[in-house]
Amino acid sequence: MDTTTPATFSTLPLAQDFLENLSSLGYLEMTAIQAQSLPPVLNGQDILAQAKTGSGKTAAFAIAILHRLQAQSYQTQALVLCPTRELADQVSKEIRRLARPIANTRVLTLCGGNAMAPQLASLQRKPHIVVGTPGRILKHLQKGTLTLAALNTLVLDEADRMLDMGFIDDIKSIIRFVPEKKQTLLFSATYPDAIKKISATLQHDPVSIRVNSLHSNNKIQQIFYEVQKNERTETLIRLLAHYQPESCVIFCNRKQQCQELADALGQQGYHALALHGDLEQKQRDQVLVRFANKSSTILVATDVAARGLDIKDLQAVINFELSPDPEIHIHRIGRTGRAGNEGLALSLFMASETPKVIAIEEYQKAPLRIAETADLSTSGENNHAVAGMVTLCINGGRKNKVRAGDILGALTAKSDINGKQIGKIDIFDIISYVAVEKTIVRQALKLLSEGKIKGRKFRVRKIS
Ligand code: ADP
Ligand code: MG
C-alpha cells in the first residue's frame, strides 16, 4: 500500500450525507489506523488493531457501526466496552457526532458508579448502540434489562487496559449473552500476550493491524536532562520556566508522586492538577474539565489515569520519571505535536536510569538528545505559570435541560461580557462547568447565581 498519499474517506463505500458530516467535523483524511482498518471492517471482518492514543480509533469503529446500523429497527446492534466511564463518555460523544446524519440514533452509556434507576429508565426504549464498562453491562445482562440478541458488532476499546483492570471475567461472561455470529473489533494500545489470548477466544480469523507509533506524523522535539537525586522537582520547575509551555502533561510513575508534585508546583505559583486512580469520578471530571478549559495549565498524571483521554493542543509532555517500558514512553510523548504543531517532549533521568534511556533509544531507532540543565534559563517571568481562565460550577446539567447556549445567554444577554471572554462549557448530567476569563469571574458569578438559567435559579460556585 502506498502510505505516502493520504486516503480520503470518499474512497470508502459510505453514504454522501455521512461523508459530508465527516468533512464538516474536519475529518478530511483518514488517520493511519482508519485507513488500514476501515476497508476490512466495512467488509465485515474481525480486526485486532494496535495503535496509540490519539490515532483516531474511535471513528474507526464508530463509522463501521453506523454504516451498518438499521435505525428503523429498535434493537441493540452494537456494544462498545471501555475500561472507564470517561472513556465511555468520550466514545459516546464521538459516536453521536458521527451519527448526526442518521435520524433518531439512540446511543446509551451504561457505566458503573452511576445510579441504576436512571439507566433502567433509559433502557425502557432500546438503544441502538450501547457504550459502557464491563461490570455494569454484565449486571444489566444478568438482570435482563439489556438484551443483545440482535447484536452485530462488538467492540473492545482499550482492551489492554480492561485486562489490566481485571475485567477479563466480566468480558467472558458478557460474551455468553451475545450471538455467535457477529463482528468483533479489538483495539489496544499495547500488544501483550494476554491480548493475543483474548483475541484467540473472541475473534474469528482477525485481520491484524499495527500502526507503528514510530512512523507517526507527530513532529516532536525530544530532549533528555540528567538530574541528581533530589533535584527532580527543582529541575522540573526550571524546565517550566525555560520552555513556558501553555499546556503540559507531566508523567509520574506512582500516584502519590502525582499529588506531591502538583502540590509542590502549586507552592511555586503554578496551577497544577493531579490525575490519578485515587480520585473519585467527580474529582476526575473536574480535573479534566479544568485542564481542557485552560483553568489549569499543568496536569500531573500516571499512565493509567491519562490513558485514552483525548486531550487537545498539548504543547509539551514532561516525563518527571521515565517509564520502565520504552513503548509506554513513546505513547506518552505521542500526546504532543499533534495536528501539525511541533511538540515538545522533555524527560528527566538519573545516571542510574541510563539503561532505560538506552532502551528508549533502541526502541525508537534514533539517537537521543541529552541537554545540559546548566543551559536552562534561571530567571525570567513565566507568563504561563498562571492560567488565564477560571471554572465556575453550576449545579444543573443535561437532566435539567441546561444547554451551553443557556449559560452563554445568561452571561452575555444583559451584561457587557463579550462571548470571547467565555471559554469552554461542559454539560454533565446534573452539573455544568463554564470557563471564564479571570478578569470577569466576580461579574460572571453574580450574573449566574442571581439571574436565571432556563427560568430557574441554580447554585453556582467557583472551583480552583
Ligand atoms: P484514540 O481512540 O485512538 O485515542 P480518538 O478516537 O479519541 O483516538 O481520536 C483522537 C482525536 O482525533 C479526536 O479528537 C478525534 O475527533 C480526532 N480525529 C479522529 N479521526 C480524525 C480524522 N480522520 N481527521 C481529523 N481528526 C480526527
Ligand atoms: Mg480511544
Coordinates of N, CA, C and O in Angstrom, one line a residue, residues 247-354:
S247 N 0.4 24.5 27.8 CA -0.3 23.4 28.4 C 0.6 22.2 28.4 O 1.4 22.0 27.5
C248 N 0.7 21.5 29.5 CA 1.5 20.3 29.5 C 1.0 19.2 30.5 O 0.4 19.5 31.4
V249 N 1.4 18.0 30.1 CA 1.1 16.9 31.0 C 2.4 16.4 31.5 O 3.4 16.2 30.7
I250 N 2.5 16.2 32.8 CA 3.7 15.7 33.4 C 3.4 14.3 33.9 O 2.5 14.1 34.6
F251 N 4.3 13.4 33.4 CA 4.0 12.0 33.8 C 4.9 11.5 35.0 O 6.1 11.8 35.1
C252 N 4.2 10.9 36.0 CA 4.9 10.2 37.1 C 4.6 8.7 37.0 O 3.6 8.4 36.4
N253 N 5.4 7.9 37.7 CA 5.1 6.5 37.7 C 4.2 6.1 38.8 O 3.5 5.1 38.7
R254 N 4.1 6.9 39.9 CA 3.3 6.5 41.0 C 2.3 7.6 41.4 O 2.6 8.7 41.2
K255 N 1.1 7.1 41.9 CA 0.1 8.1 42.1 C 0.4 9.1 43.3 O 0.1 10.3 43.2
Q256 N 1.1 8.6 44.3 CA 1.4 9.6 45.4 C 2.3 10.7 44.9 O 2.2 11.9 45.2
Q257 N 3.2 10.3 44.0 CA 4.1 11.3 43.4 C 3.4 12.4 42.6 O 3.7 13.5 42.7
C258 N 2.3 12.0 42.0 CA 1.5 13.0 41.2 C 1.0 14.1 42.2 O 1.1 15.3 41.9
Q259 N 0.4 13.7 43.3 CA -0.2 14.6 44.2 C 0.9 15.5 44.8 O 0.8 16.7 44.9
E260 N 2.0 14.9 45.2 CA 3.1 15.6 45.8 C 3.6 16.7 44.9 O 3.9 17.8 45.3
L261 N 3.8 16.2 43.6 CA 4.4 17.2 42.7 C 3.4 18.3 42.4 O 3.8 19.5 42.3
A262 N 2.1 18.0 42.2 CA 1.1 19.0 41.9 C 1.1 20.0 43.1 O 1.1 21.3 42.9
D263 N 1.2 19.5 44.3 CA 1.3 20.4 45.5 C 2.5 21.3 45.5 O 2.5 22.5 45.7
A264 N 3.7 20.7 45.1 CA 4.9 21.4 45.1 C 4.9 22.5 44.0 O 5.3 23.6 44.2
L265 N 4.3 22.2 42.9 CA 4.1 23.2 41.8 C 3.2 24.3 42.2 O 3.4 25.5 41.9
G266 N 2.2 23.9 42.9 CA 1.2 24.9 43.5 C 1.9 25.9 44.3 O 1.7 27.1 44.3
Q267 N 2.9 25.5 45.1 CA 3.6 26.4 46.0 C 4.5 27.3 45.2 O 4.9 28.4 45.7
Q268 N 4.8 26.9 44.0 CA 5.6 27.8 43.2 C 4.8 28.7 42.3 O 5.3 29.4 41.4
G269 N 3.5 28.7 42.5 CA 2.6 29.6 41.8 C 2.0 29.0 40.5 O 1.4 29.7 39.8
Y270 N 2.3 27.8 40.3 CA 1.7 27.1 39.1 C 0.3 26.6 39.4 O 0.1 26.2 40.6
H271 N -0.5 26.5 38.4 CA -1.8 25.9 38.7 C -1.7 24.5 38.1 O -1.8 24.3 36.9
A272 N -1.4 23.5 39.0 CA -1.2 22.1 38.5 C -2.3 21.2 39.2 O -2.6 21.4 40.4
L273 N -2.8 20.3 38.4 CA -3.8 19.4 39.0 C -3.3 18.0 38.8 O -2.7 17.6 37.8
A274 N -3.5 17.1 39.8 CA -3.1 15.8 39.8 C -4.2 14.9 39.3 O -5.4 15.1 39.7
L275 N -3.9 13.9 38.4 CA -4.9 13.0 37.9 C -4.4 11.6 38.2 O -3.4 11.2 37.6
H276 N -5.0 10.9 39.1 CA -4.6 9.5 39.4 C -5.7 8.7 39.9 O -6.8 9.2 40.1
G277 N -5.5 7.4 40.0 CA -6.5 6.5 40.3 C -7.3 6.6 41.6 O -8.3 6.0 41.8
D278 N -6.7 7.4 42.6 CA -7.4 7.5 43.8 C -8.5 8.6 43.9 O -9.2 8.7 44.8
L279 N -8.6 9.3 42.8 CA -9.7 10.3 42.8 C -11.0 9.7 42.5 O -11.2 8.7 41.8
E280 N -12.1 10.3 43.1 CA -13.4 9.9 42.8 C -13.8 10.4 41.4 O -13.2 11.4 41.0
Q281 N -14.8 9.8 40.8 CA -15.2 10.2 39.5 C -15.4 11.7 39.3 O -15.0 12.3 38.4
K282 N -16.1 12.2 40.3 CA -16.5 13.7 40.2 C -15.2 14.5 40.2 O -15.1 15.5 39.4
Q283 N -14.3 14.1 41.1 CA -13.0 14.9 41.1 C -12.2 14.7 39.8 O -11.7 15.7 39.3
R284 N -12.2 13.5 39.2 CA -11.6 13.3 38.0 C -12.2 14.2 36.9 O -11.5 14.8 36.1
D285 N -13.5 14.2 36.8 CA -14.2 15.0 35.9 C -13.7 16.5 36.0 O -13.5 17.2 35.0
Q286 N -13.7 17.0 37.2 CA -13.4 18.4 37.5 C -11.9 18.7 37.0 O -11.6 19.7 36.5
V287 N -11.0 17.7 37.3 CA -9.6 17.9 36.9 C -9.6 18.0 35.4 O -9.0 18.9 34.8
L288 N -10.2 17.1 34.7 CA -10.1 17.1 33.2 C -10.8 18.3 32.6 O -10.3 18.9 31.6
V289 N -12.0 18.7 33.2 CA -12.7 19.9 32.7 C -11.8 21.1 32.8 O -11.6 21.9 31.9
R290 N -11.2 21.2 34.0 CA -10.4 22.4 34.2 C -9.1 22.5 33.4 O -8.6 23.5 33.0
F291 N -8.5 21.3 33.1 CA -7.4 21.3 32.2 C -7.8 21.6 30.8 O -7.1 22.4 30.1
A292 N -8.8 21.0 30.3 CA -9.3 21.2 29.0 C -9.8 22.6 28.7 O -9.6 23.2 27.6
N293 N -10.3 23.3 29.7 CA -10.8 24.6 29.5 C -9.8 25.7 29.9 O -10.2 26.9 30.0
K294 N -8.6 25.3 30.1 CA -7.5 26.2 30.4 C -7.5 26.9 31.7 O -6.9 28.0 31.9
S295 N -8.3 26.4 32.7 CA -8.2 27.0 34.0 C -7.0 26.5 34.7 O -6.6 26.9 35.8
S296 N -6.4 25.4 34.2 CA -5.2 24.9 34.7 C -4.3 24.6 33.5 O -4.8 24.1 32.5
T297 N -3.0 24.8 33.7 CA -2.1 24.6 32.5 C -1.3 23.3 32.6 O -0.7 22.9 31.7
I298 N -1.3 22.7 33.8 CA -0.5 21.6 34.0 C -1.3 20.4 34.6 O -2.0 20.6 35.6
L299 N -1.1 19.3 34.0 CA -1.8 18.1 34.5 C -0.7 17.1 34.9 O 0.2 16.8 34.1
V300 N -0.7 16.6 36.1 CA 0.3 15.7 36.6 C -0.4 14.3 36.7 O -1.3 14.2 37.5
A301 N 0.1 13.4 35.9 CA -0.7 12.1 35.8 C 0.1 10.9 35.7 O 1.3 10.9 35.4
T302 N -0.5 9.8 36.1 CA 0.1 8.5 35.9 C -0.4 8.0 34.5 O -1.3 8.5 33.9
D303 N 0.3 7.0 34.0 CA 0.0 6.5 32.7 C -1.4 5.9 32.7 O -2.2 6.2 31.7
V304 N -1.8 5.2 33.7 CA -3.1 4.6 33.8 C -4.2 5.6 33.8 O -5.1 5.6 33.0
A305 N -4.0 6.7 34.5 CA -5.0 7.7 34.6 C -5.2 8.5 33.3 O -6.3 8.9 33.0
A306 N -4.1 8.7 32.6 CA -4.2 9.5 31.4 C -4.5 8.7 30.1 O -4.7 9.3 29.1
R307 N -4.5 7.4 30.3 CA -4.7 6.6 29.1 C -6.0 6.8 28.3 O -7.1 6.9 28.9
G308 N -5.9 7.0 27.1 CA -7.0 7.1 26.2 C -7.7 8.5 26.2 O -8.6 8.7 25.4
L309 N -7.3 9.3 27.1 CA -8.0 10.6 27.2 C -7.7 11.5 26.0 O -6.5 11.6 25.7
D310 N -8.7 12.1 25.5 CA -8.4 12.9 24.3 C -8.2 14.3 24.7 O -9.1 15.1 25.0
I311 N -6.9 14.6 24.9 CA -6.5 16.0 25.4 C -5.9 16.7 24.2 O -5.0 16.2 23.6
K312 N -6.5 17.8 23.8 CA -6.1 18.5 22.6 C -5.0 19.6 22.9 O -4.8 20.0 24.0
D313 N -4.3 20.0 21.8 CA -3.4 21.1 21.9 C -2.4 21.0 23.0 O -2.2 22.0 23.8
L314 N -1.8 19.9 23.2 CA -0.8 19.8 24.3 C 0.5 20.2 23.8 O 1.0 19.7 22.9
Q315 N 1.0 21.3 24.4 CA 2.3 21.8 23.9 C 3.5 21.0 24.3 O 4.4 20.9 23.6
A316 N 3.4 20.5 25.5 CA 4.6 19.7 26.0 C 4.2 18.5 26.8 O 3.1 18.5 27.5
V317 N 5.0 17.5 26.8 CA 4.9 16.4 27.7 C 6.2 16.3 28.4 O 7.3 16.4 27.8
I318 N 6.1 16.2 29.8 CA 7.3 16.1 30.5 C 7.3 14.8 31.3 O 6.3 14.5 32.0
N319 N 8.4 14.0 31.2 CA 8.5 12.8 32.0 C 9.3 13.1 33.2 O 10.5 13.3 33.2
F320 N 8.6 13.3 34.3 CA 9.2 13.6 35.6 C 10.0 12.4 36.0 O 11.1 12.5 36.5
E321 N 9.4 11.2 35.7 CA 10.1 9.9 35.9 C 10.0 9.2 34.6 O 8.9 9.2 33.9
L322 N 11.1 8.5 34.2 CA 11.0 7.7 32.9 C 10.1 6.5 33.2 O 10.2 5.9 34.2
S323 N 9.4 6.1 32.2 CA 8.7 4.8 32.3 C 9.7 3.7 32.1 O 10.6 3.8 31.3
P324 N 9.6 2.6 32.8 CA 10.5 1.5 32.6 C 10.3 0.8 31.2 O 11.1 0.1 30.8
D325 N 9.1 1.1 30.6 CA 8.8 0.5 29.3 C 8.9 1.5 28.2 O 8.2 2.5 28.1
P326 N 9.8 1.2 27.2 CA 10.0 2.2 26.1 C 8.8 2.4 25.3 O 8.5 3.5 24.8
E327 N 7.9 1.4 25.2 CA 6.7 1.6 24.4 C 5.8 2.6 25.1 O 5.2 3.4 24.4
I328 N 5.7 2.5 26.4 CA 4.9 3.5 27.1 C 5.5 4.9 27.0 O 4.7 5.9 26.8
H329 N 6.8 5.0 27.0 CA 7.4 6.3 26.8 C 7.0 6.9 25.5 O 6.6 8.1 25.4
I330 N 7.0 6.1 24.4 CA 6.6 6.6 23.1 C 5.1 7.0 23.1 O 4.7 8.0 22.5
H331 N 4.3 6.2 23.8 CA 2.9 6.6 23.9 C 2.7 8.0 24.6 O 2.0 8.8 24.3
R332 N 3.5 8.1 25.7 CA 3.4 9.4 26.5 C 3.7 10.6 25.6 O 3.0 11.5 25.5
I333 N 4.9 10.5 24.9 CA 5.3 11.7 24.2 C 4.5 11.9 22.9 O 4.4 13.0 22.4
G334 N 3.8 10.8 22.5 CA 2.9 11.0 21.3 C 1.7 11.8 21.5 O 1.0 12.1 20.6
R335 N 1.5 12.3 22.8 CA 0.4 13.2 23.1 C 0.7 14.6 22.7 O -0.2 15.4 22.7
T336 N 1.9 14.9 22.4 CA 2.2 16.3 22.0 C 2.5 16.3 20.5 O 2.7 15.2 19.9
G337 N 2.5 17.4 19.9 CA 2.9 17.5 18.5 C 1.9 17.0 17.5 O 2.2 16.5 16.5
R338 N 0.6 17.1 17.9 CA -0.5 16.7 17.0 C -0.9 17.8 16.1 O -0.6 18.9 16.3
A339 N -1.7 17.4 15.1 CA -2.3 18.3 14.2 C -1.3 19.3 13.6 O -1.5 20.5 13.4
G340 N -0.1 18.8 13.3 CA 0.9 19.6 12.6 C 1.7 20.5 13.4 O 2.6 21.2 12.9
N341 N 1.3 20.7 14.7 CA 2.1 21.6 15.5 C 3.3 20.9 16.0 O 3.3 19.7 16.3
E342 N 4.4 21.6 16.3 CA 5.6 20.9 16.8 C 5.4 20.7 18.3 O 5.0 21.6 19.0
G343 N 5.7 19.5 18.7 CA 5.5 19.2 20.1 C 6.9 19.2 20.8 O 7.9 19.1 20.2
L344 N 6.8 19.2 22.2 CA 8.0 19.2 23.0 C 7.9 18.1 24.0 O 6.9 18.0 24.7
A345 N 8.9 17.2 24.0 CA 8.9 16.1 25.0 C 10.2 16.2 25.8 O 11.3 16.1 25.2
L346 N 10.0 16.5 27.1 CA 11.2 16.6 27.9 C 11.2 15.5 29.0 O 10.2 15.1 29.5
S347 N 12.4 14.9 29.2 CA 12.5 13.8 30.1 C 13.6 14.0 31.1 O 14.7 14.4 30.7
L348 N 13.3 13.7 32.4 CA 14.4 13.7 33.4 C 14.8 12.3 33.7 O 14.0 11.4 33.7
F349 N 16.1 12.1 33.9 CA 16.6 10.8 34.3 C 17.8 10.9 35.1 O 18.5 11.9 35.1
M350 N 18.0 9.9 35.9 CA 19.2 9.9 36.8 C 20.2 8.9 36.1 O 19.8 8.0 35.4
A351 N 21.5 9.1 36.5 CA 22.5 8.3 35.8 C 22.2 6.8 36.0 O 22.4 6.0 35.1
S352 N 21.6 6.5 37.1 CA 21.3 5.0 37.4 C 20.2 4.5 36.4 O 20.0 3.3 36.3
E353 N 19.5 5.5 35.8 CA 18.4 5.1 34.8 C 18.9 5.0 33.4 O 18.1 4.8 32.5
T354 N 20.2 5.1 33.2 CA 20.7 5.1 31.8 C 20.2 3.9 31.0 O 19.9 4.0 29.8

